[in-house]
Structure formats: C-alpha cells, structure tokens
PDB file of C-alpha atoms in Angstrom:
ATOM      1  CA  MET A   1      12.449  -6.809 -32.967  1.00 46.00           C
ATOM      2  CA  THR A   2      11.850  -4.017 -30.364  1.00 52.00           C
ATOM      3  CA  ASP A   3      12.911  -3.967 -26.827  1.00 57.00           C
ATOM      4  CA  ALA A   4      10.031  -4.361 -24.300  1.00 77.00           C
ATOM      5  CA  HIS A   5       9.575  -1.429 -21.857  1.00 81.00           C
ATOM      6  CA  VAL A   6      11.041  -1.992 -18.497  1.00 88.00           C
ATOM      7  CA  TRP A   7       8.536  -0.533 -15.927  1.00 91.00           C
ATOM      8  CA  THR A   8       9.677   1.657 -13.021  1.00 91.00           C
ATOM      9  CA  VAL A   9       8.071   2.996  -9.892  1.00 92.00           C
ATOM     10  CA  GLU A  10       8.430   6.434 -11.628  1.00 90.00           C
ATOM     11  CA  ASP A  11       6.347   5.235 -14.594  1.00 91.00           C
ATOM     12  CA  HIS A  12       3.458   4.451 -12.284  1.00 91.00           C
ATOM     13  CA  LEU A  13       3.757   7.793 -10.286  1.00 90.00           C
ATOM     14  CA  LYS A  14       4.537  10.301 -13.089  1.00 90.00           C
ATOM     15  CA  ASP A  15       0.902  10.994 -14.441  1.00 86.00           C
ATOM     16  CA  ALA A  16      -0.962   9.914 -11.317  1.00 89.00           C
ATOM     17  CA  ASP A  17      -3.056  12.274  -9.091  1.00 91.00           C
ATOM     18  CA  ALA A  18      -0.810  14.013  -6.651  1.00 93.00           C
ATOM     19  CA  ALA A  19      -2.965  13.008  -3.706  1.00 94.00           C
ATOM     20  CA  ALA A  20      -2.762   9.316  -4.919  1.00 94.00           C
ATOM     21  CA  VAL A  21       0.977   9.612  -5.266  1.00 95.00           C
ATOM     22  CA  ARG A  22       1.257  11.014  -1.738  1.00 95.00           C
ATOM     23  CA  LEU A  23      -0.839   8.021  -0.463  1.00 96.00           C
ATOM     24  CA  TRP A  24       1.182   5.412  -2.360  1.00 96.00           C
ATOM     25  CA  HIS A  25       4.296   6.991  -0.870  1.00 96.00           C
ATOM     26  CA  ARG A  26       2.871   6.646   2.733  1.00 97.00           C
ATOM     27  CA  ILE A  27       2.063   2.914   1.893  1.00 97.00           C
ATOM     28  CA  ASP A  28       5.558   2.452   0.702  1.00 97.00           C
ATOM     29  CA  ARG A  29       7.286   4.099   3.705  1.00 97.00           C
ATOM     30  CA  LEU A  30       5.108   2.000   6.056  1.00 98.00           C
ATOM     31  CA  ILE A  31       5.931  -1.246   4.296  1.00 98.00           C
ATOM     32  CA  GLY A  32       9.663  -0.321   4.192  1.00 97.00           C
ATOM     33  CA  SER A  33       9.659   0.223   7.955  1.00 98.00           C
ATOM     34  CA  PHE A  34       8.891  -3.368   8.524  1.00 98.00           C
ATOM     35  CA  GLY A  35      12.186  -4.729   7.370  1.00 97.00           C
ATOM     36  CA  PRO A  36      13.872  -5.706   3.994  1.00 96.00           C
ATOM     37  CA  VAL A  37      11.622  -5.004   1.173  1.00 97.00           C
ATOM     38  CA  THR A  38      12.222  -4.716  -2.639  1.00 97.00           C
ATOM     39  CA  HIS A  39       9.981  -3.478  -5.429  1.00 97.00           C
ATOM     40  CA  SER A  40       9.081  -5.764  -8.488  1.00 96.00           C
ATOM     41  CA  VAL A  41       7.578  -3.393 -11.053  1.00 95.00           C
ATOM     42  CA  ALA A  42       5.217  -4.534 -13.848  1.00 94.00           C
ATOM     43  CA  LYS A  43       2.829  -2.649 -16.108  1.00 91.00           C
ATOM     44  CA  THR A  44      -0.130  -3.416 -13.801  1.00 91.00           C
ATOM     45  CA  THR A  45       1.268  -2.852 -10.286  1.00 93.00           C
ATOM     46  CA  ILE A  46       4.362  -2.337  -8.030  1.00 96.00           C
ATOM     47  CA  THR A  47       4.723  -5.466  -5.952  1.00 97.00           C
ATOM     48  CA  PHE A  48       6.468  -5.429  -2.585  1.00 98.00           C
ATOM     49  CA  LYS A  49       8.640  -8.449  -1.889  1.00 98.00           C
ATOM     50  CA  GLY A  50       9.846  -9.600   1.418  1.00 97.00           C
ATOM     51  CA  PRO A  51      12.817 -11.891   2.004  1.00 96.00           C
ATOM     52  CA  ARG A  52      10.856 -14.944   0.817  1.00 96.00           C
ATOM     53  CA  ARG A  53       8.106 -13.655  -1.612  1.00 97.00           C
ATOM     54  CA  GLY A  54       5.932 -10.981  -2.789  1.00 97.00           C
ATOM     55  CA  PHE A  55       3.241 -10.108  -0.322  1.00 98.00           C
ATOM     56  CA  ALA A  56       1.511  -6.957  -1.484  1.00 98.00           C
ATOM     57  CA  GLY A  57       1.131  -4.671  -4.491  1.00 98.00           C
ATOM     58  CA  ALA A  58      -0.095  -1.154  -5.067  1.00 97.00           C
ATOM     59  CA  ARG A  59      -0.341   1.472  -7.692  1.00 95.00           C
ATOM     60  CA  PRO A  60      -1.919   5.027  -7.605  1.00 94.00           C
ATOM     61  CA  LEU A  61      -5.075   5.757  -9.475  1.00 90.00           C
ATOM     62  CA  ARG A  62      -6.885   8.953 -10.520  1.00 85.00           C
ATOM     63  CA  ALA A  63      -8.435   8.856  -6.935  1.00 86.00           C
ATOM     64  CA  GLY A  64      -6.617   6.797  -4.342  1.00 93.00           C
ATOM     65  CA  VAL A  65      -4.600   3.607  -4.556  1.00 97.00           C
ATOM     66  CA  ARG A  66      -5.617   0.225  -5.598  1.00 97.00           C
ATOM     67  CA  GLY A  67      -3.730  -2.995  -4.667  1.00 97.00           C
ATOM     68  CA  TYR A  68      -3.669  -6.336  -2.961  1.00 98.00           C
ATOM     69  CA  PHE A  69      -2.064  -7.997   0.022  1.00 98.00           C
ATOM     70  CA  ASP A  70      -1.675 -11.725   1.086  1.00 98.00           C
ATOM     71  CA  LEU A  71      -2.701 -12.929   4.482  1.00 98.00           C
ATOM     72  CA  MET A  72      -3.038 -16.394   6.227  1.00 97.00           C
ATOM     73  CA  ARG A  73      -6.769 -15.524   6.981  1.00 97.00           C
ATOM     74  CA  GLU A  74      -9.734 -13.985   5.347  1.00 97.00           C
ATOM     75  CA  LEU A  75     -10.547 -10.525   6.817  1.00 97.00           C
ATOM     76  CA  PRO A  76     -14.099  -9.860   7.828  1.00 95.00           C
ATOM     77  CA  PRO A  77     -16.087  -7.487   5.459  1.00 96.00           C
ATOM     78  CA  ASP A  78     -14.612  -3.891   5.126  1.00 98.00           C
ATOM     79  CA  PRO A  79     -15.547  -1.428   2.513  1.00 97.00           C
ATOM     80  CA  ARG A  80     -11.898  -0.894   1.584  1.00 98.00           C
ATOM     81  CA  ILE A  81     -11.618  -4.624   0.686  1.00 98.00           C
ATOM     82  CA  LEU A  82     -13.012  -5.330  -2.776  1.00 98.00           C
ATOM     83  CA  SER A  83     -12.529  -9.031  -2.856  1.00 98.00           C
ATOM     84  CA  VAL A  84     -10.928 -11.991  -1.150  1.00 98.00           C
ATOM     85  CA  SER A  85      -9.753 -15.170  -2.942  1.00 97.00           C
ATOM     86  CA  PRO A  86      -7.975 -18.159  -1.596  1.00 97.00           C
ATOM     87  CA  TYR A  87      -4.497 -18.691  -2.959  1.00 94.00           C
ATOM     88  CA  GLY A  88      -3.073 -22.126  -2.305  1.00 89.00           C
ATOM     89  CA  ARG A  89      -3.837 -23.919   0.940  1.00 88.00           C
ATOM     90  CA  ARG A  90      -2.718 -21.238   3.439  1.00 92.00           C
ATOM     91  CA  LEU A  91      -3.156 -17.885   1.856  1.00 97.00           C
ATOM     92  CA  PHE A  92      -5.965 -15.411   0.920  1.00 98.00           C
ATOM     93  CA  VAL A  93      -5.376 -12.526  -1.584  1.00 98.00           C
ATOM     94  CA  HIS A  94      -7.243  -9.357  -0.530  1.00 98.00           C
ATOM     95  CA  GLN A  95      -7.935  -6.874  -3.227  1.00 98.00           C
ATOM     96  CA  PHE A  96      -8.258  -3.289  -1.710  1.00 98.00           C
ATOM     97  CA  ARG A  97      -8.854   0.274  -2.612  1.00 98.00           C
ATOM     98  CA  LEU A  98      -8.146   3.364  -0.528  1.00 98.00           C
ATOM     99  CA  THR A  99      -9.804   6.450  -2.095  1.00 95.00           C
ATOM    100  CA  ASP A 100      -7.939   9.024   0.117  1.00 91.00           C
ATOM    101  CA  GLU A 101      -5.520   9.213   3.002  1.00 93.00           C
ATOM    102  CA  SER A 102      -8.220   9.084   5.648  1.00 95.00           C
ATOM    103  CA  GLU A 103      -8.732   5.478   4.845  1.00 97.00           C
ATOM    104  CA  PHE A 104      -5.192   4.754   5.557  1.00 97.00           C
ATOM    105  CA  ASP A 105      -5.426   4.033   9.124  1.00 97.00           C
ATOM    106  CA  ASP A 106      -4.018   1.767  11.905  1.00 98.00           C
ATOM    107  CA  GLU A 107      -6.192  -1.060  10.719  1.00 98.00           C
ATOM    108  CA  VAL A 108      -4.855  -0.952   7.238  1.00 98.00           C
ATOM    109  CA  ALA A 109      -1.273  -0.623   8.653  1.00 98.00           C
ATOM    110  CA  ALA A 110      -1.838  -3.773  10.693  1.00 98.00           C
ATOM    111  CA  TRP A 111      -2.947  -5.704   7.686  1.00 98.00           C
ATOM    112  CA  LEU A 112       0.062  -4.711   5.700  1.00 98.00           C
ATOM    113  CA  ARG A 113       2.435  -5.634   8.665  1.00 98.00           C
ATOM    114  CA  GLU A 114       0.659  -9.215   8.748  1.00 98.00           C
ATOM    115  CA  ALA A 115       1.116  -9.401   4.950  1.00 98.00           C
ATOM    116  CA  TYR A 116       4.770  -8.598   5.528  1.00 98.00           C
ATOM    117  CA  ASP A 117       4.997 -11.609   7.657  1.00 97.00           C
ATOM    118  CA  VAL A 118       3.786 -13.645   4.710  1.00 97.00           C
ATOM    119  CA  GLY A 119       6.529 -12.127   2.654  1.00 96.00           C
ATOM    120  CA  CYS A 120       9.013 -13.447   5.300  1.00 96.00           C
ATOM    121  CA  GLY A 121       7.657 -17.050   4.971  1.00 94.00           C
ATOM    122  CA  ALA A 122       5.029 -17.105   7.813  1.00 90.00           C
ATOM    123  CA  HIS A 123       2.696 -19.183   5.700  1.00 90.00           C
ATOM    124  CA  LEU A 124       5.470 -21.912   5.431  1.00 88.00           C
ATOM    125  CA  GLY A 125       5.024 -22.888   9.070  1.00 76.00           C
ATOM    126  CA  PRO A 126       4.674 -26.447  10.294  1.00 68.00           C
TER     127      PRO A 126
END
C-alpha cells in the first residue's frame, strides 16, 4: 500500500504562472486580514476556513485564479462569476475566475469579506 500525497499550498503554487501566484497571494493576504483563517488543501483547491466552516477556495491557473466563495445571497450577473448554485437553505456557492490582477478590485474584496462572515457562522442566524 502506498501513502497518499498530502497536498500543500506550495504544491499548487510551484508550477503556476508567476502572475497567477502573485494574484493568489493577494487574495490570501486579503482573506487573512479579516480574522482567523486556516487553509485546508486538497488536490483541486486551497480552501479558506473561518472559525466555523470553509467559506472560499482558490487556486492559481495558467492565467489567473479560479475559485469559489459562499454567500447568503445570489450576486447579480458579473463576468468574473462563472456560476451560482444554491447550497442548503441559506447559502449560494459562487464560482469565479480572475484572469489578472486588474479584476481583483474593491467589489471582489467585499464579496470575500462577506464570505468570511459565512465562515464565522453568519448563515446560522435565527
């Protein structure tokens, strides 16, 4: 029996495009500025976990970063949002792609901040 590979953040970053890695680090720093966050790394993505649950994930691509975040509402159409799916009774999973750093603006930062609230349990309200 062979040991399964334990994925790390570095595994996702090591062969990725340098610009995509810089963008991923910007996202990581922003999310980390919201409060306690840990990484849960799998083969397909790096998940960001708040005190209560995972709320977003992202990985660098050849051109940009692809990921998801959970909100308690469905966002209006935006070219950076690839799809939106309901998850349970109170959440919507938003799949996103940022092709370069110019797309990582205050609006995206606000979405990620809102997702962090989900990671803190905001969706468990009354």
